[in-house]
C-alpha cells in the first residue's frame, strides 16, 4: 500500500536560520550582510517555502556581487537575481514533465494568452495539436489522453481547474488556466525545445 508523506514548507524565520548557517560556512566574516539573508528567506517563504530556492538565491546574489567587484553581498544583489533564479527554477520544473505534458501546458498558456481567459478542454486539444505540430512532435490522438495530462498538471500545481456545469442537458466540463506567468512558461518551453535541437 502506498503512503502519502507530506512535508511542511519552511517559514521565513526557519529559512533565515538555515541560510545563516550556510552563510557562516560559505563566506568570510562581513562578506554577507544580514539584510541579504533576510531578503532571500522572505522571497523564498513568499514563494513556496523552499530551502533550495533560498540557497540558490543567496548563491546567485554572491555571484552577482563578485561580478560587480563588490566585497559584500547585499539585499540589492538578491533583488537583482531574484527573477533570474525564479525563471530558472520554473524551467527546471517544466523540464521535469513528460514531453506531452509540456506541450499541453504550453498549449494552455498560449491559448490563455490569446483569449485573455481560461480555456475549455476541447480548445486545449486544438491548440495542443498545433503546438505539437509546430515543434515537430507527434501528438496524442485522444481527448482522454490530453485530459489525463491536464489533470496531472492541475494536481502538480501548474494549472487551475474550474468546473463549468451546464445543467442536465449540457453536462459538466472544465476550464483551465496556468497558475504562473504565461510569458515565462512560453519562454521556458521555447528554451527547452531549442536546447533539444541537434547542432547544425
Short mmCIF file of C-alpha atoms in Angstrom, two decimals:
data_model
loop_
_atom_site.label_atom_id
_atom_site.label_comp_id
_atom_site.label_asym_id
_atom_site.label_seq_id
_atom_site.Cartn_x
_atom_site.Cartn_y
_atom_site.Cartn_z
CA UNK A 1 0.00 0.00 0.00
CA UNK A 2 1.21 3.50 -0.83
CA UNK A 3 1.53 6.02 1.98
CA UNK A 4 1.47 9.72 1.23
CA UNK A 5 4.07 11.72 3.14
CA UNK A 6 3.58 15.47 3.41
CA UNK A 7 6.45 17.83 4.17
CA UNK A 8 5.53 21.25 5.51
CA UNK A 9 7.18 24.30 3.98
CA UNK A 10 9.62 26.49 5.87
CA UNK A 11 8.60 29.94 7.07
CA UNK A 12 10.85 33.00 6.73
CA UNK A 13 12.34 32.57 10.22
CA UNK A 14 13.29 28.94 9.61
CA UNK A 15 14.75 29.77 6.21
CA UNK A 16 16.77 32.59 7.74
CA UNK A 17 18.23 30.15 10.30
CA UNK A 18 19.18 27.71 7.52
CA UNK A 19 20.74 30.47 5.41
CA UNK A 20 22.64 31.98 8.32
CA UNK A 21 24.26 28.60 8.97
CA UNK A 22 25.17 28.23 5.29
CA UNK A 23 26.48 31.78 5.06
CA UNK A 24 28.73 31.33 8.09
CA UNK A 25 30.37 28.38 6.33
CA UNK A 26 30.45 29.87 2.84
CA UNK A 27 31.53 33.48 3.37
CA UNK A 28 34.37 35.18 5.17
CA UNK A 29 33.28 37.43 8.05
CA UNK A 30 31.43 40.51 6.84
CA UNK A 31 31.04 39.32 3.23
CA UNK A 32 27.28 38.84 3.51
CA UNK A 33 25.10 41.32 5.35
CA UNK A 34 22.09 40.17 7.36
CA UNK A 35 19.66 42.05 5.09
CA UNK A 36 20.72 39.83 2.16
CA UNK A 37 19.95 36.68 4.16
CA UNK A 38 16.62 38.14 5.30
CA UNK A 39 15.70 39.04 1.71
CA UNK A 40 16.48 35.52 0.45
CA UNK A 41 14.43 33.99 3.27
CA UNK A 42 11.49 36.34 2.70
CA UNK A 43 11.36 35.80 -1.07
CA UNK A 44 11.58 32.01 -0.74
CA UNK A 45 8.97 31.90 2.05
CA UNK A 46 6.58 34.02 0.00
CA UNK A 47 7.00 31.70 -2.98
CA UNK A 48 6.95 28.05 -1.87
CA UNK A 49 8.97 27.89 1.34
CA UNK A 50 11.79 26.01 -0.37
CA UNK A 51 15.20 25.97 1.31
CA UNK A 52 16.71 25.10 -2.08
CA UNK A 53 15.28 28.28 -3.60
CA UNK A 54 16.58 30.40 -0.71
CA UNK A 55 20.07 28.88 -1.04
CA UNK A 56 20.04 29.34 -4.83
CA UNK A 57 19.11 32.99 -4.34
CA UNK A 58 21.97 33.56 -1.92
CA UNK A 59 24.46 31.81 -4.21
CA UNK A 60 23.37 33.79 -7.28
CA UNK A 61 23.46 37.04 -5.29
CA UNK A 62 27.03 36.24 -4.24
CA UNK A 63 27.97 35.63 -7.88
CA UNK A 64 26.37 38.94 -8.85
CA UNK A 65 28.30 40.76 -6.12
CA UNK A 66 31.57 39.19 -7.26
CA UNK A 67 30.95 40.11 -10.91
CA UNK A 68 30.44 43.76 -9.97
CA UNK A 69 33.56 43.81 -7.79
CA UNK A 70 31.62 44.18 -4.54
CA UNK A 71 33.14 42.66 -1.41
CA UNK A 72 29.76 42.42 0.32
CA UNK A 73 26.55 40.59 -0.68
CA UNK A 74 23.59 42.88 -0.07
CA UNK A 75 19.79 42.79 -0.40
CA UNK A 76 20.20 44.76 -3.66
CA UNK A 77 22.15 41.84 -5.15
CA UNK A 78 19.38 39.47 -4.07
CA UNK A 79 16.73 41.64 -5.71
CA UNK A 80 18.79 41.79 -8.90
CA UNK A 81 18.97 37.99 -9.32
CA UNK A 82 15.55 37.00 -7.93
CA UNK A 83 13.72 36.96 -11.26
CA UNK A 84 16.51 35.03 -12.94
CA UNK A 85 16.52 32.35 -10.22
CA UNK A 86 12.73 32.02 -10.27
CA UNK A 87 12.76 31.69 -14.05
CA UNK A 88 15.45 29.00 -13.92
CA UNK A 89 13.55 27.02 -11.31
CA UNK A 90 10.32 27.24 -13.30
CA UNK A 91 12.11 25.97 -16.38
CA UNK A 92 13.51 23.04 -14.38
CA UNK A 93 10.03 22.18 -13.07
CA UNK A 94 8.61 22.24 -16.60
CA UNK A 95 11.55 20.28 -17.99
CA UNK A 96 10.88 17.54 -15.41
CA UNK A 97 7.50 16.82 -17.02
CA UNK A 98 6.92 14.44 -19.91
CA UNK A 99 7.07 15.93 -23.40
CA UNK A 100 3.29 15.68 -23.92
CA UNK A 101 2.60 17.26 -20.51
CA UNK A 102 4.90 20.13 -21.51
CA UNK A 103 3.09 20.53 -24.82
CA UNK A 104 -0.30 20.56 -23.06
CA UNK A 105 0.96 23.18 -20.59
CA UNK A 106 2.31 25.32 -23.43
CA UNK A 107 -0.99 24.95 -25.27
CA UNK A 108 -2.98 26.22 -22.28
CA UNK A 109 -0.55 29.12 -21.80
CA UNK A 110 -0.66 30.20 -25.45
CA UNK A 111 -4.44 29.90 -25.72
CA UNK A 112 -5.00 31.70 -22.41
CA UNK A 113 -2.70 34.49 -23.56
CA UNK A 114 -4.56 34.76 -26.86
CA UNK A 115 -8.07 34.72 -25.35
CA UNK A 116 -7.24 36.51 -22.07
CA UNK A 117 -9.38 33.99 -20.22
CA UNK A 118 -9.39 30.38 -19.03
CA UNK A 119 -9.56 27.68 -21.72
CA UNK A 120 -12.05 24.85 -22.34
CA UNK A 121 -10.66 21.32 -22.67
CA UNK A 122 -11.64 20.97 -26.34
CA UNK A 123 -9.86 24.23 -27.15
CA UNK A 124 -6.78 22.99 -25.30
CA UNK A 125 -6.77 19.93 -27.57
CA UNK A 126 -6.89 22.07 -30.72
CA UNK A 127 -4.07 24.32 -29.54
CA UNK A 128 -2.06 21.32 -28.28
CA UNK A 129 -2.13 19.73 -31.73
CA UNK A 130 -0.97 23.00 -33.32
CA UNK A 131 1.85 23.37 -30.76
CA UNK A 132 2.98 19.76 -31.23
CA UNK A 133 3.00 20.18 -35.00
CA UNK A 134 4.93 23.45 -34.74
CA UNK A 135 7.68 21.76 -32.71
CA UNK A 136 7.70 18.66 -34.93
CA UNK A 137 6.31 16.24 -32.34
CA UNK A 138 3.73 13.52 -32.94
CA UNK A 139 0.66 14.39 -30.92
CA UNK A 140 -1.72 12.36 -28.82
CA UNK A 141 -4.83 11.35 -30.72
CA UNK A 142 -7.45 11.10 -27.96
CA UNK A 143 -9.06 13.82 -25.90
CA UNK A 144 -8.93 11.47 -22.90
CA UNK A 145 -5.11 11.39 -23.04
CA UNK A 146 -4.99 15.17 -23.04
CA UNK A 147 -7.47 15.31 -20.16
CA UNK A 148 -5.21 12.98 -18.17
CA UNK A 149 -2.26 15.35 -18.69
CA UNK A 150 -4.43 18.33 -17.72
CA UNK A 151 -5.47 16.54 -14.51
CA UNK A 152 -1.84 15.72 -13.70
CA UNK A 153 -0.71 19.31 -14.32
CA UNK A 154 -3.54 20.52 -12.09
CA UNK A 155 -2.52 18.11 -9.33
CA UNK A 156 1.13 19.27 -9.60
CA UNK A 157 0.11 22.93 -9.25
CA UNK A 158 0.78 24.09 -12.82
CA UNK A 159 -2.89 24.60 -13.69
CA UNK A 160 -6.07 25.85 -12.05
CA UNK A 161 -9.22 23.90 -12.94
CA UNK A 162 -12.69 25.42 -12.81
CA UNK A 163 -15.88 23.34 -13.09
CA UNK A 164 -18.33 24.55 -15.68
CA UNK A 165 -21.68 22.86 -15.02
CA UNK A 166 -24.21 23.47 -17.77
CA UNK A 167 -27.11 21.72 -16.10
CA UNK A 168 -28.83 18.47 -17.03
CA UNK A 169 -28.57 18.91 -20.78
CA UNK A 170 -25.11 20.40 -21.02
CA UNK A 171 -23.24 18.10 -18.67
CA UNK A 172 -20.04 19.06 -16.87
CA UNK A 173 -16.92 20.49 -18.43
CA UNK A 174 -13.76 22.16 -17.20
CA UNK A 175 -11.89 25.36 -17.89
CA UNK A 176 -8.14 25.59 -17.37
CA UNK A 177 -5.68 28.36 -16.64
CA UNK A 178 -1.96 28.42 -15.96
CA UNK A 179 -1.13 29.28 -12.34
CA UNK A 180 2.09 31.15 -13.18
CA UNK A 181 3.36 33.85 -15.52
CA UNK A 182 2.24 32.94 -19.04
CA UNK A 183 5.12 34.60 -20.90
CA UNK A 184 7.66 32.89 -18.63
CA UNK A 185 6.08 29.47 -19.29
CA UNK A 186 6.19 30.04 -23.05
CA UNK A 187 9.78 31.32 -22.94
CA UNK A 188 10.84 28.31 -20.84
CA UNK A 189 9.22 25.92 -23.30
CA UNK A 190 10.93 27.65 -26.23
CA UNK A 191 14.30 27.34 -24.47
CA UNK A 192 13.71 23.63 -23.80
CA UNK A 193 12.84 22.98 -27.44
CA UNK A 194 15.79 24.97 -28.79
CA UNK A 195 18.19 23.25 -26.40
CA UNK A 196 16.87 19.87 -27.59
CA UNK A 197 17.59 20.67 -31.24
CA UNK A 198 20.73 18.97 -32.62
CA UNK A 199 23.54 21.39 -33.51
CA UNK A 200 23.77 22.30 -37.18
#
